[in-house]
PDB file of C-alpha atoms in Angstrom:
ATOM      1  CA  MET A 820     -56.583 115.934 -75.389  1.00  0.00           C
ATOM      2  CA  PHE A 821     -54.629 117.533 -72.565  1.00  0.00           C
ATOM      3  CA  LYS A 822     -57.141 115.890 -69.938  1.00  0.00           C
ATOM      4  CA  ASN A 823     -56.525 112.508 -71.609  1.00  0.00           C
ATOM      5  CA  LYS A 824     -52.751 112.943 -71.316  1.00  0.00           C
ATOM      6  CA  LEU A 825     -53.056 114.086 -67.884  1.00  0.00           C
ATOM      7  CA  ALA A 826     -55.142 111.088 -66.808  1.00  0.00           C
ATOM      8  CA  VAL A 827     -52.379 108.789 -68.440  1.00  0.00           C
ATOM      9  CA  LEU A 828     -49.738 110.519 -66.616  1.00  0.00           C
ATOM     10  CA  PHE A 829     -51.516 110.116 -63.304  1.00  0.00           C
ATOM     11  CA  THR A 830     -52.195 106.426 -64.122  1.00  0.00           C
ATOM     12  CA  CYS A 831     -48.461 105.832 -64.858  1.00  0.00           C
ATOM     13  CA  LEU A 832     -47.581 107.647 -61.715  1.00  0.00           C
ATOM     14  CA  SER A 833     -50.014 105.554 -59.680  1.00  0.00           C
ATOM     15  CA  VAL A 834     -48.552 102.281 -61.177  1.00  0.00           C
ATOM     16  CA  PHE A 835     -44.997 103.493 -60.328  1.00  0.00           C
ATOM     17  CA  SER A 836     -46.052 104.408 -56.858  1.00  0.00           C
ATOM     18  CA  PHE A 837     -47.733 100.984 -56.319  1.00  0.00           C
ATOM     19  CA  SER A 838     -44.658  99.216 -57.756  1.00  0.00           C
ATOM     20  CA  ALA A 839     -42.239 101.111 -55.449  1.00  0.00           C
ATOM     21  CA  GLN A 840     -44.448 100.491 -52.493  1.00  0.00           C
ATOM     22  CA  SER A 841     -44.846  96.846 -53.369  1.00  0.00           C
ATOM     23  CA  ALA A 842     -41.131  96.089 -53.965  1.00  0.00           C
ATOM     24  CA  GLY A 843     -40.148  93.411 -51.606  1.00  0.00           C
ATOM     25  CA  PHE A 844     -39.514  89.759 -52.081  1.00  0.00           C
ATOM     26  CA  ASP A 845     -39.611  87.214 -54.769  1.00  0.00           C
ATOM     27  CA  THR A 846     -40.477  83.518 -53.908  1.00  0.00           C
ATOM     28  CA  VAL A 847     -40.436  80.230 -55.807  1.00  0.00           C
ATOM     29  CA  THR A 848     -42.435  77.229 -54.291  1.00  0.00           C
ATOM     30  CA  LEU A 849     -40.139  74.255 -54.594  1.00  0.00           C
ATOM     31  CA  GLY A 850     -42.461  72.170 -52.291  1.00  0.00           C
ATOM     32  CA  SER A 851     -45.709  72.957 -51.005  1.00  0.00           C
ATOM     33  CA  LYS A 852     -46.942  69.919 -49.156  1.00  0.00           C
ATOM     34  CA  GLY A 853     -46.260  68.393 -45.673  1.00  0.00           C
ATOM     35  CA  GLY A 854     -46.145  64.846 -44.725  1.00  0.00           C
ATOM     36  CA  ILE A 855     -45.762  61.851 -47.264  1.00  0.00           C
ATOM     37  CA  GLN A 856     -45.631  63.428 -50.874  1.00  0.00           C
ATOM     38  CA  ASP A 857     -42.099  62.823 -51.604  1.00  0.00           C
ATOM     39  CA  GLY A 858     -40.886  65.167 -54.451  1.00  0.00           C
ATOM     40  CA  ASN A 859     -43.116  67.855 -53.319  1.00  0.00           C
ATOM     41  CA  LEU A 860     -42.251  68.590 -49.665  1.00  0.00           C
ATOM     42  CA  THR A 861     -41.942  71.965 -47.889  1.00  0.00           C
ATOM     43  CA  ALA A 862     -39.168  74.189 -49.579  1.00  0.00           C
ATOM     44  CA  PHE A 863     -39.316  77.786 -50.735  1.00  0.00           C
ATOM     45  CA  LEU A 864     -36.862  79.941 -52.577  1.00  0.00           C
ATOM     46  CA  ILE A 865     -36.741  83.574 -51.625  1.00  0.00           C
ATOM     47  CA  LYS A 866     -34.729  86.606 -52.576  1.00  0.00           C
ATOM     48  CA  SER A 867     -35.038  90.365 -52.236  1.00  0.00           C
ATOM     49  CA  GLU A 868     -36.152  92.263 -55.280  1.00  0.00           C
ATOM     50  CA  GLU A 869     -32.891  94.221 -54.703  1.00  0.00           C
ATOM     51  CA  ASP A 870     -30.784  91.030 -55.314  1.00  0.00           C
ATOM     52  CA  SER A 871     -30.311  88.204 -57.633  1.00  0.00           C
ATOM     53  CA  ASN A 872     -29.456  85.490 -55.253  1.00  0.00           C
ATOM     54  CA  PHE A 873     -31.717  83.242 -53.472  1.00  0.00           C
ATOM     55  CA  VAL A 874     -31.747  81.448 -50.124  1.00  0.00           C
ATOM     56  CA  MET A 875     -33.882  78.415 -49.306  1.00  0.00           C
ATOM     57  CA  LEU A 876     -36.557  78.355 -46.553  1.00  0.00           C
ATOM     58  CA  ASP A 877     -36.572  74.735 -45.550  1.00  0.00           C
ATOM     59  CA  ALA A 878     -35.492  72.087 -48.080  1.00  0.00           C
ATOM     60  CA  GLY A 879     -37.905  69.112 -48.291  1.00  0.00           C
ATOM     61  CA  SER A 880     -37.629  69.171 -52.094  1.00  0.00           C
ATOM     62  CA  VAL A 881     -34.851  70.803 -53.875  1.00  0.00           C
ATOM     63  CA  VAL A 882     -33.633  69.419 -57.214  1.00  0.00           C
ATOM     64  CA  ASN A 883     -37.130  68.124 -58.034  1.00  0.00           C
ATOM     65  CA  GLY A 884     -38.741  71.415 -57.072  1.00  0.00           C
ATOM     66  CA  LEU A 885     -36.246  73.255 -59.314  1.00  0.00           C
ATOM     67  CA  ILE A 886     -37.089  70.970 -62.320  1.00  0.00           C
ATOM     68  CA  VAL A 887     -40.890  71.445 -61.786  1.00  0.00           C
ATOM     69  CA  SER A 888     -40.419  75.210 -61.232  1.00  0.00           C
ATOM     70  CA  GLU A 889     -38.239  75.532 -64.383  1.00  0.00           C
ATOM     71  CA  GLN A 890     -40.882  73.718 -66.394  1.00  0.00           C
ATOM     72  CA  LYS A 891     -43.470  76.132 -65.172  1.00  0.00           C
ATOM     73  CA  GLY A 892     -41.407  79.065 -66.175  1.00  0.00           C
ATOM     74  CA  ALA A 893     -40.430  80.383 -62.722  1.00  0.00           C
ATOM     75  CA  PHE A 894     -36.851  81.159 -63.891  1.00  0.00           C
ATOM     76  CA  LYS A 895     -37.505  82.387 -67.422  1.00  0.00           C
ATOM     77  CA  ASP A 896     -35.804  85.548 -66.495  1.00  0.00           C
ATOM     78  CA  ILE A 897     -32.524  83.879 -65.327  1.00  0.00           C
ATOM     79  CA  THR A 898     -30.020  83.283 -68.002  1.00  0.00           C
ATOM     80  CA  VAL A 899     -27.088  80.707 -67.414  1.00  0.00           C
ATOM     81  CA  PRO A 900     -23.802  82.255 -68.437  1.00  0.00           C
ATOM     82  CA  ASP A 901     -22.144  80.840 -71.505  1.00  0.00           C
ATOM     83  CA  SER A 902     -19.139  79.957 -69.344  1.00  0.00           C
ATOM     84  CA  SER A 903     -21.317  77.724 -67.135  1.00  0.00           C
ATOM     85  CA  PRO A 904     -21.073  73.933 -67.758  1.00  0.00           C
ATOM     86  CA  TYR A 905     -24.509  73.434 -66.037  1.00  0.00           C
ATOM     87  CA  THR A 906     -28.184  73.144 -67.039  1.00  0.00           C
ATOM     88  CA  LYS A 907     -30.366  75.923 -65.546  1.00  0.00           C
ATOM     89  CA  VAL A 908     -31.284  73.639 -62.659  1.00  0.00           C
ATOM     90  CA  GLY A 909     -27.733  72.981 -61.926  1.00  0.00           C
ATOM     91  CA  TYR A 910     -26.801  76.641 -62.244  1.00  0.00           C
ATOM     92  CA  LEU A 911     -29.488  77.576 -59.727  1.00  0.00           C
ATOM     93  CA  LEU A 912     -28.392  74.847 -57.280  1.00  0.00           C
ATOM     94  CA  LYS A 913     -24.728  75.552 -57.479  1.00  0.00           C
ATOM     95  CA  ASP A 914     -24.470  79.347 -58.170  1.00  0.00           C
ATOM     96  CA  LYS A 915     -27.758  81.055 -57.246  1.00  0.00           C
ATOM     97  CA  ILE A 916     -28.891  79.458 -54.014  1.00  0.00           C
ATOM     98  CA  LYS A 917     -26.627  81.003 -51.221  1.00  0.00           C
ATOM     99  CA  GLY A 918     -27.712  79.095 -48.187  1.00  0.00           C
ATOM    100  CA  TYR A 919     -30.330  76.970 -46.455  1.00  0.00           C
ATOM    101  CA  PHE A 920     -32.606  78.185 -43.532  1.00  0.00           C
ATOM    102  CA  ILE A 921     -33.790  74.987 -41.852  1.00  0.00           C
ATOM    103  CA  SER A 922     -36.703  75.347 -39.267  1.00  0.00           C
ATOM    104  CA  HIS A 923     -36.267  72.023 -37.787  1.00  0.00           C
ATOM    105  CA  ALA A 924     -34.697  68.784 -38.866  1.00  0.00           C
ATOM    106  CA  HIS A 925     -37.729  66.640 -39.606  1.00  0.00           C
ATOM    107  CA  LEU A 926     -37.192  64.771 -42.867  1.00  0.00           C
ATOM    108  CA  ASP A 927     -39.983  66.420 -44.733  1.00  0.00           C
ATOM    109  CA  HIS A 928     -38.140  69.760 -44.342  1.00  0.00           C
ATOM    110  CA  VAL A 929     -34.641  68.401 -45.175  1.00  0.00           C
ATOM    111  CA  ALA A 930     -34.818  65.446 -47.479  1.00  0.00           C
ATOM    112  CA  GLY A 931     -34.020  67.617 -50.613  1.00  0.00           C
ATOM    113  CA  LEU A 932     -31.076  69.147 -48.985  1.00  0.00           C
ATOM    114  CA  ILE A 933     -29.712  65.692 -47.915  1.00  0.00           C
ATOM    115  CA  ILE A 934     -30.265  64.074 -51.380  1.00  0.00           C
ATOM    116  CA  SER A 935     -28.878  66.926 -53.347  1.00  0.00           C
ATOM    117  CA  SER A 936     -25.735  67.451 -51.183  1.00  0.00           C
ATOM    118  CA  PRO A 937     -23.270  65.365 -53.293  1.00  0.00           C
ATOM    119  CA  ASP A 938     -23.734  67.646 -56.186  1.00  0.00           C
ATOM    120  CA  ASP A 939     -24.315  70.822 -54.315  1.00  0.00           C
ATOM    121  CA  SER A 940     -21.837  73.719 -53.838  1.00  0.00           C
ATOM    122  CA  LYS A 941     -20.341  75.179 -50.671  1.00  0.00           C
ATOM    123  CA  LYS A 942     -22.805  77.134 -48.702  1.00  0.00           C
ATOM    124  CA  PRO A 943     -23.939  77.783 -45.198  1.00  0.00           C
ATOM    125  CA  ILE A 944     -26.791  76.104 -43.268  1.00  0.00           C
ATOM    126  CA  TYR A 945     -28.492  78.589 -40.975  1.00  0.00           C
ATOM    127  CA  GLY A 946     -30.544  77.487 -38.101  1.00  0.00           C
ATOM    128  CA  LEU A 947     -31.048  77.583 -34.390  1.00  0.00           C
ATOM    129  CA  ALA A 948     -28.225  75.634 -32.606  1.00  0.00           C
ATOM    130  CA  ALA A 949     -30.610  72.687 -31.727  1.00  0.00           C
ATOM    131  CA  THR A 950     -31.692  72.260 -35.414  1.00  0.00           C
ATOM    132  CA  ASN A 951     -28.088  72.296 -36.591  1.00  0.00           C
ATOM    133  CA  LYS A 952     -27.211  69.677 -33.944  1.00  0.00           C
ATOM    134  CA  ASP A 953     -29.945  67.380 -35.218  1.00  0.00           C
ATOM    135  CA  LEU A 954     -28.652  67.705 -38.676  1.00  0.00           C
ATOM    136  CA  MET A 955     -25.205  66.645 -37.591  1.00  0.00           C
ATOM    137  CA  LYS A 956     -26.347  63.842 -35.322  1.00  0.00           C
ATOM    138  CA  ASN A 957     -29.006  62.359 -37.424  1.00  0.00           C
ATOM    139  CA  TYR A 958     -28.168  62.871 -41.155  1.00  0.00           C
ATOM    140  CA  PHE A 959     -24.728  64.004 -41.912  1.00  0.00           C
ATOM    141  CA  ASN A 960     -22.971  61.360 -39.733  1.00  0.00           C
ATOM    142  CA  TRP A 961     -21.427  58.803 -42.120  1.00  0.00           C
ATOM    143  CA  SER A 962     -24.416  56.433 -41.114  1.00  0.00           C
ATOM    144  CA  ALA A 963     -27.479  57.854 -42.575  1.00  0.00           C
ATOM    145  CA  TRP A 964     -25.301  59.984 -45.098  1.00  0.00           C
ATOM    146  CA  PRO A 965     -21.841  61.148 -45.573  1.00  0.00           C
ATOM    147  CA  ASN A 966     -20.707  64.145 -43.334  1.00  0.00           C
ATOM    148  CA  PHE A 967     -20.876  67.076 -45.855  1.00  0.00           C
ATOM    149  CA  GLY A 968     -20.852  69.544 -42.932  1.00  0.00           C
ATOM    150  CA  ASN A 969     -17.878  71.270 -41.197  1.00  0.00           C
ATOM    151  CA  LYS A 970     -18.837  69.782 -37.832  1.00  0.00           C
ATOM    152  CA  GLY A 971     -20.124  66.297 -36.503  1.00  0.00           C
ATOM    153  CA  GLU A 972     -18.964  62.779 -36.651  1.00  0.00           C
ATOM    154  CA  GLY A 973     -16.085  61.332 -38.650  1.00  0.00           C
ATOM    155  CA  PHE A 974     -14.340  62.919 -41.621  1.00  0.00           C
ATOM    156  CA  LYS A 975     -15.753  66.328 -42.522  1.00  0.00           C
ATOM    157  CA  LEU A 976     -16.332  67.108 -46.172  1.00  0.00           C
ATOM    158  CA  ASN A 977     -16.710  70.780 -45.251  1.00  0.00           C
ATOM    159  CA  LYS A 978     -19.238  71.507 -48.066  1.00  0.00           C
ATOM    160  CA  TYR A 979     -21.698  73.055 -45.576  1.00  0.00           C
ATOM    161  CA  ASN A 980     -20.905  75.536 -42.971  1.00  0.00           C
ATOM    162  CA  TYR A 981     -23.272  75.400 -39.859  1.00  0.00           C
ATOM    163  CA  VAL A 982     -24.260  78.943 -38.808  1.00  0.00           C
ATOM    164  CA  ASP A 983     -25.983  79.014 -35.349  1.00  0.00           C
ATOM    165  CA  LEU A 984     -28.377  81.864 -35.322  1.00  0.00           C
ATOM    166  CA  GLN A 985     -28.998  83.582 -32.008  1.00  0.00           C
ATOM    167  CA  PRO A 986     -32.698  84.018 -31.219  1.00  0.00           C
ATOM    168  CA  GLY A 987     -33.911  87.627 -31.546  1.00  0.00           C
ATOM    169  CA  VAL A 988     -30.649  89.051 -33.059  1.00  0.00           C
ATOM    170  CA  TRP A 989     -30.343  90.215 -36.672  1.00  0.00           C
ATOM    171  CA  SER A 990     -27.640  88.604 -38.622  1.00  0.00           C
ATOM    172  CA  PRO A 991     -26.416  89.246 -42.260  1.00  0.00           C
ATOM    173  CA  ILE A 992     -27.032  86.569 -44.958  1.00  0.00           C
ATOM    174  CA  ALA A 993     -23.897  85.985 -46.752  1.00  0.00           C
ATOM    175  CA  GLU A 994     -23.857  86.998 -50.621  1.00  0.00           C
ATOM    176  CA  THR A 995     -27.391  88.639 -50.423  1.00  0.00           C
ATOM    177  CA  THR A 996     -28.749  91.981 -49.509  1.00  0.00           C
ATOM    178  CA  MET A 997     -30.841  90.488 -46.705  1.00  0.00           C
ATOM    179  CA  SER A 998     -30.460  89.927 -42.929  1.00  0.00           C
ATOM    180  CA  VAL A 999     -32.308  87.442 -40.794  1.00  0.00           C
ATOM    181  CA  MET A1000     -33.785  87.213 -37.155  1.00  0.00           C
ATOM    182  CA  SER A1001     -34.880  83.911 -35.918  1.00  0.00           C
ATOM    183  CA  LEU A1002     -37.211  83.011 -32.982  1.00  0.00           C
ATOM    184  CA  PRO A1003     -38.059  79.489 -31.679  1.00  0.00           C
ATOM    185  CA  LEU A1004     -41.466  77.882 -32.165  1.00  0.00           C
ATOM    186  CA  SER A1005     -43.139  75.059 -30.325  1.00  0.00           C
ATOM    187  CA  HIS A1006     -43.703  71.866 -32.386  1.00  0.00           C
ATOM    188  CA  SER A1007     -45.287  69.025 -30.495  1.00  0.00           C
ATOM    189  CA  GLY A1008     -42.823  69.342 -27.611  1.00  0.00           C
ATOM    190  CA  GLY A1009     -39.913  69.851 -30.054  1.00  0.00           C
ATOM    191  CA  GLN A1010     -38.550  73.094 -31.510  1.00  0.00           C
ATOM    192  CA  SER A1011     -39.107  74.749 -34.836  1.00  0.00           C
ATOM    193  CA  THR A1012     -38.334  78.304 -36.087  1.00  0.00           C
ATOM    194  CA  VAL A1013     -39.773  81.385 -37.596  1.00  0.00           C
ATOM    195  CA  PHE A1014     -37.351  83.293 -39.876  1.00  0.00           C
ATOM    196  CA  ILE A1015     -37.815  86.921 -40.341  1.00  0.00           C
ATOM    197  CA  LEU A1016     -35.960  88.221 -43.394  1.00  0.00           C
ATOM    198  CA  LYS A1017     -35.207  91.941 -43.886  1.00  0.00           C
ATOM    199  CA  ASP A1018     -34.055  93.829 -47.021  1.00  0.00           C
ATOM    200  CA  ASN A1019     -31.952  96.942 -47.238  1.00  0.00           C
ATOM    201  CA  GLU A1020     -35.222  99.025 -47.348  1.00  0.00           C
ATOM    202  CA  GLY A1021     -36.342  97.628 -44.008  1.00  0.00           C
ATOM    203  CA  ASP A1022     -39.150  95.522 -45.635  1.00  0.00           C
ATOM    204  CA  VAL A1023     -39.612  92.158 -44.026  1.00  0.00           C
ATOM    205  CA  PHE A1024     -41.055  88.724 -44.786  1.00  0.00           C
ATOM    206  CA  ALA A1025     -41.820  86.060 -42.118  1.00  0.00           C
ATOM    207  CA  TYR A1026     -41.455  82.311 -42.764  1.00  0.00           C
ATOM    208  CA  PHE A1027     -42.932  79.843 -40.165  1.00  0.00           C
ATOM    209  CA  GLY A1028     -41.748  76.412 -39.884  1.00  0.00           C
ATOM    210  CA  ASP A1029     -44.124  73.830 -38.409  1.00  0.00           C
ATOM    211  CA  THR A1030     -45.779  75.036 -35.395  1.00  0.00           C
ATOM    212  CA  GLY A1031     -49.006  74.421 -33.161  1.00  0.00           C
ATOM    213  CA  PRO A1032     -51.073  77.232 -31.654  1.00  0.00           C
ATOM    214  CA  ASP A1033     -49.953  78.540 -28.279  1.00  0.00           C
ATOM    215  CA  GLU A1034     -53.058  77.290 -26.583  1.00  0.00           C
ATOM    216  CA  VAL A1035     -52.538  73.695 -27.561  1.00  0.00           C
ATOM    217  CA  GLU A1036     -48.767  73.635 -27.282  1.00  0.00           C
ATOM    218  CA  LYS A1037     -48.979  75.343 -23.745  1.00  0.00           C
ATOM    219  CA  SER A1038     -46.392  77.772 -25.136  1.00  0.00           C
ATOM    220  CA  SER A1039     -45.967  81.444 -25.730  1.00  0.00           C
ATOM    221  CA  ALA A1040     -43.720  81.128 -28.706  1.00  0.00           C
ATOM    222  CA  MET A1041     -46.417  82.249 -31.237  1.00  0.00           C
ATOM    223  CA  LYS A1042     -47.166  85.364 -29.161  1.00  0.00           C
ATOM    224  CA  THR A1043     -43.430  86.182 -29.044  1.00  0.00           C
ATOM    225  CA  ALA A1044     -43.299  85.932 -32.811  1.00  0.00           C
ATOM    226  CA  TRP A1045     -46.298  88.111 -33.303  1.00  0.00           C
ATOM    227  CA  SER A1046     -44.834  90.684 -30.883  1.00  0.00           C
ATOM    228  CA  ALA A1047     -41.738  90.974 -33.082  1.00  0.00           C
ATOM    229  CA  LEU A1048     -43.881  91.331 -36.108  1.00  0.00           C
ATOM    230  CA  ALA A1049     -46.382  93.895 -34.728  1.00  0.00           C
ATOM    231  CA  PRO A1050     -44.229  96.903 -34.992  1.00  0.00           C
ATOM    232  CA  LEU A1051     -43.381  95.977 -38.564  1.00  0.00           C
ATOM    233  CA  VAL A1052     -47.251  95.656 -39.404  1.00  0.00           C
ATOM    234  CA  LYS A1053     -47.819  99.112 -37.907  1.00  0.00           C
ATOM    235  CA  GLN A1054     -45.020 100.602 -40.044  1.00  0.00           C
ATOM    236  CA  GLY A1055     -46.304  98.809 -43.178  1.00  0.00           C
ATOM    237  CA  LYS A1056     -43.050  96.881 -43.537  1.00  0.00           C
ATOM    238  CA  LEU A1057     -44.368  93.236 -43.352  1.00  0.00           C
ATOM    239  CA  LYS A1058     -44.760  92.314 -46.969  1.00  0.00           C
ATOM    240  CA  GLY A1059     -46.095  88.683 -46.309  1.00  0.00           C
ATOM    241  CA  ILE A1060     -45.997  85.526 -44.454  1.00  0.00           C
ATOM    242  CA  ILE A1061     -45.714  81.855 -45.206  1.00  0.00           C
ATOM    243  CA  ILE A1062     -47.173  79.693 -42.484  1.00  0.00           C
ATOM    244  CA  GLU A1063     -48.541  76.226 -42.304  1.00  0.00           C
ATOM    245  CA  VAL A1064     -51.993  74.732 -42.141  1.00  0.00           C
ATOM    246  CA  SER A1065     -51.714  70.909 -41.995  1.00  0.00           C
ATOM    247  CA  PHE A1066     -55.026  69.806 -41.151  1.00  0.00           C
ATOM    248  CA  THR A1067     -58.725  70.693 -41.520  1.00  0.00           C
ATOM    249  CA  ASN A1068     -60.864  71.922 -38.683  1.00  0.00           C
ATOM    250  CA  GLU A1069     -62.056  68.318 -38.140  1.00  0.00           C
ATOM    251  CA  THR A1070     -58.877  67.287 -36.814  1.00  0.00           C
ATOM    252  CA  PRO A1071     -58.990  67.120 -32.903  1.00  0.00           C
ATOM    253  CA  ASP A1072     -56.473  69.091 -30.857  1.00  0.00           C
ATOM    254  CA  LYS A1073     -54.947  65.839 -29.456  1.00  0.00           C
ATOM    255  CA  SER A1074     -54.116  64.826 -33.094  1.00  0.00           C
ATOM    256  CA  LEU A1075     -52.446  68.032 -34.274  1.00  0.00           C
ATOM    257  CA  PHE A1076     -49.018  66.965 -33.098  1.00  0.00           C
ATOM    258  CA  GLY A1077     -47.752  70.584 -33.416  1.00  0.00           C
ATOM    259  CA  HIS A1078     -49.718  71.796 -36.435  1.00  0.00           C
ATOM    260  CA  LEU A1079     -52.301  74.339 -37.250  1.00  0.00           C
ATOM    261  CA  THR A1080     -55.809  74.051 -38.629  1.00  0.00           C
ATOM    262  CA  PRO A1081     -57.764  77.008 -40.319  1.00  0.00           C
ATOM    263  CA  LYS A1082     -59.552  77.959 -37.147  1.00  0.00           C
ATOM    264  CA  TRP A1083     -56.234  77.989 -35.137  1.00  0.00           C
ATOM    265  CA  LEU A1084     -54.346  80.065 -37.854  1.00  0.00           C
ATOM    266  CA  VAL A1085     -57.119  82.643 -37.706  1.00  0.00           C
ATOM    267  CA  LYS A1086     -57.118  82.663 -34.043  1.00  0.00           C
ATOM    268  CA  GLU A1087     -53.384  83.077 -33.961  1.00  0.00           C
ATOM    269  CA  LEU A1088     -53.355  85.935 -36.628  1.00  0.00           C
ATOM    270  CA  SER A1089     -56.090  87.621 -34.555  1.00  0.00           C
ATOM    271  CA  VAL A1090     -53.471  87.924 -31.813  1.00  0.00           C
ATOM    272  CA  LEU A1091     -51.274  89.815 -34.185  1.00  0.00           C
ATOM    273  CA  GLU A1092     -54.140  91.962 -35.270  1.00  0.00           C
ATOM    274  CA  GLY A1093     -54.910  92.759 -31.678  1.00  0.00           C
ATOM    275  CA  MET A1094     -51.559  94.178 -31.184  1.00  0.00           C
ATOM    276  CA  ASN A1095     -52.162  96.922 -33.729  1.00  0.00           C
ATOM    277  CA  GLY A1096     -55.957  97.323 -33.828  1.00  0.00           C
ATOM    278  CA  LYS A1097     -58.891  96.124 -35.872  1.00  0.00           C
ATOM    279  CA  GLY A1098     -58.306  96.032 -39.601  1.00  0.00           C
ATOM    280  CA  SER A1099     -54.473  96.161 -39.190  1.00  0.00           C
ATOM    281  CA  LEU A1100     -53.909  93.061 -41.272  1.00  0.00           C
ATOM    282  CA  LYS A1101     -56.186  94.059 -44.133  1.00  0.00           C
ATOM    283  CA  ASP A1102     -54.779  92.853 -47.412  1.00  0.00           C
ATOM    284  CA  LEU A1103     -51.716  91.155 -45.733  1.00  0.00           C
ATOM    285  CA  ASN A1104     -50.644  88.215 -48.095  1.00  0.00           C
ATOM    286  CA  VAL A1105     -50.501  84.957 -46.083  1.00  0.00           C
ATOM    287  CA  ALA A1106     -49.329  81.922 -48.139  1.00  0.00           C
ATOM    288  CA  ILE A1107     -50.448  78.523 -46.775  1.00  0.00           C
ATOM    289  CA  SER A1108     -47.943  75.786 -46.701  1.00  0.00           C
ATOM    290  CA  HIS A1109     -47.578  72.190 -45.444  1.00  0.00           C
ATOM    291  CA  ILE A1110     -50.979  70.990 -46.158  1.00  0.00           C
ATOM    292  CA  LYS A1111     -50.929  67.227 -45.689  1.00  0.00           C
ATOM    293  CA  TYR A1112     -51.296  64.888 -48.650  1.00  0.00           C
ATOM    294  CA  SER A1113     -54.241  62.581 -47.946  1.00  0.00           C
ATOM    295  CA  LEU A1114     -54.603  58.873 -49.170  1.00  0.00           C
ATOM    296  CA  LYS A1115     -58.261  58.900 -48.368  1.00  0.00           C
ATOM    297  CA  ASN A1116     -60.883  58.822 -51.160  1.00  0.00           C
ATOM    298  CA  SER A1117     -62.485  62.051 -50.123  1.00  0.00           C
ATOM    299  CA  GLU A1118     -62.415  65.698 -50.899  1.00  0.00           C
ATOM    300  CA  ASP A1119     -58.980  67.153 -51.186  1.00  0.00           C
ATOM    301  CA  PRO A1120     -57.880  68.565 -47.873  1.00  0.00           C
ATOM    302  CA  LYS A1121     -56.699  71.771 -49.736  1.00  0.00           C
ATOM    303  CA  VAL A1122     -60.169  72.395 -50.906  1.00  0.00           C
ATOM    304  CA  ILE A1123     -61.696  72.067 -47.393  1.00  0.00           C
ATOM    305  CA  ILE A1124     -58.877  74.152 -45.750  1.00  0.00           C
ATOM    306  CA  LYS A1125     -59.265  76.961 -48.385  1.00  0.00           C
ATOM    307  CA  LYS A1126     -63.064  76.962 -47.754  1.00  0.00           C
ATOM    308  CA  GLN A1127     -62.745  76.929 -44.036  1.00  0.00           C
ATOM    309  CA  LEU A1128     -60.147  79.758 -44.077  1.00  0.00           C
ATOM    310  CA  ALA A1129     -62.345  81.880 -46.361  1.00  0.00           C
ATOM    311  CA  GLU A1130     -65.439  81.361 -43.953  1.00  0.00           C
ATOM    312  CA  ALA A1131     -63.413  82.278 -40.779  1.00  0.00           C
ATOM    313  CA  ASN A1132     -61.496  85.242 -42.404  1.00  0.00           C
ATOM    314  CA  ASN A1133     -62.668  88.208 -40.392  1.00  0.00           C
ATOM    315  CA  LEU A1134     -59.312  89.814 -40.707  1.00  0.00           C
ATOM    316  CA  GLY A1135     -59.256  90.856 -44.352  1.00  0.00           C
ATOM    317  CA  VAL A1136     -55.999  88.952 -45.022  1.00  0.00           C
ATOM    318  CA  ASN A1137     -55.253  87.476 -48.395  1.00  0.00           C
ATOM    319  CA  PHE A1138     -54.857  83.814 -48.263  1.00  0.00           C
ATOM    320  CA  ILE A1139     -52.709  82.273 -50.877  1.00  0.00           C
ATOM    321  CA  PHE A1140     -52.343  78.549 -51.736  1.00  0.00           C
ATOM    322  CA  PRO A1141     -49.174  78.141 -53.637  1.00  0.00           C
ATOM    323  CA  GLU A1142     -48.553  75.017 -55.919  1.00  0.00           C
ATOM    324  CA  GLN A1143     -45.237  73.439 -56.578  1.00  0.00           C
ATOM    325  CA  GLY A1144     -43.501  75.573 -59.191  1.00  0.00           C
ATOM    326  CA  ASP A1145     -45.423  78.858 -58.495  1.00  0.00           C
ATOM    327  CA  SER A1146     -43.448  82.097 -58.334  1.00  0.00           C
ATOM    328  CA  LEU A1147     -45.009  84.764 -56.061  1.00  0.00           C
ATOM    329  CA  GLN A1148     -44.038  88.400 -55.376  1.00  0.00           C
ATOM    330  CA  PHE A1149     -44.626  89.898 -51.866  1.00  0.00           C
TER     331      PHE A1149
END
């Protein structure tokens, strides 16, 4: 009897220890695809487990993503206050999302933000200066759309406050317990961003916007990002990564246009592993985003990409393929 009780006690302690070690970040996939599938374009909610407020990582689909996610039960633990006049989707948009992190201003990463802006609440848009400038110039300009920002052309509605992030510098995220460091990425001659988020415990999560491999892009941007993450891997602080794989391995390098394939992702992750030694990425959770929707009558690109990543995975990482509405803990 005593042995059985002791075994139960040790089991409970082990579960508590695992939970304590695994405390980190909660995510909800508002959009998982890249390219042409409107309504399901790249967008992720993220929050620290120490916090109740979210921020957005890109915003290709916002309201539709919230609707699908609510229907799938992603927000079952969130209660709308009796004093709120809003539906749960409205409450989330207006009160629980405290800012947008935009990796680059391509339409499949910002369409949801633009469309939802008339009914959104005041909040910051965080990005590298070039990204924020593109949002002002190309969208919130009274031509494509009213200027809901605090800068740019014409009358400013001042709903969104542009926050220019300095590369490589940690900055606090307003109304959350997190901070962020951004670094530029190369995206077919243009600029994208990796956002590294950190909680009060020093745990971190990395979100990569669209990016091509250094070798194809003729860049060192990915190596710089890996160098920033390498010490965090060694310390056991990197809880997870979201990164794109847009195309299958059959896509030639000349047709990548600043994106990754399974072989290129594994090759890039191998650079990170090499900075800390063989096996250093074992069990790291890597969520795959931005798989391009295909109109061809052939096998689903996601099925092929999943198979090709599994075959090439000599790193021991845990590849995850989130669908719209999925909630994941890292």
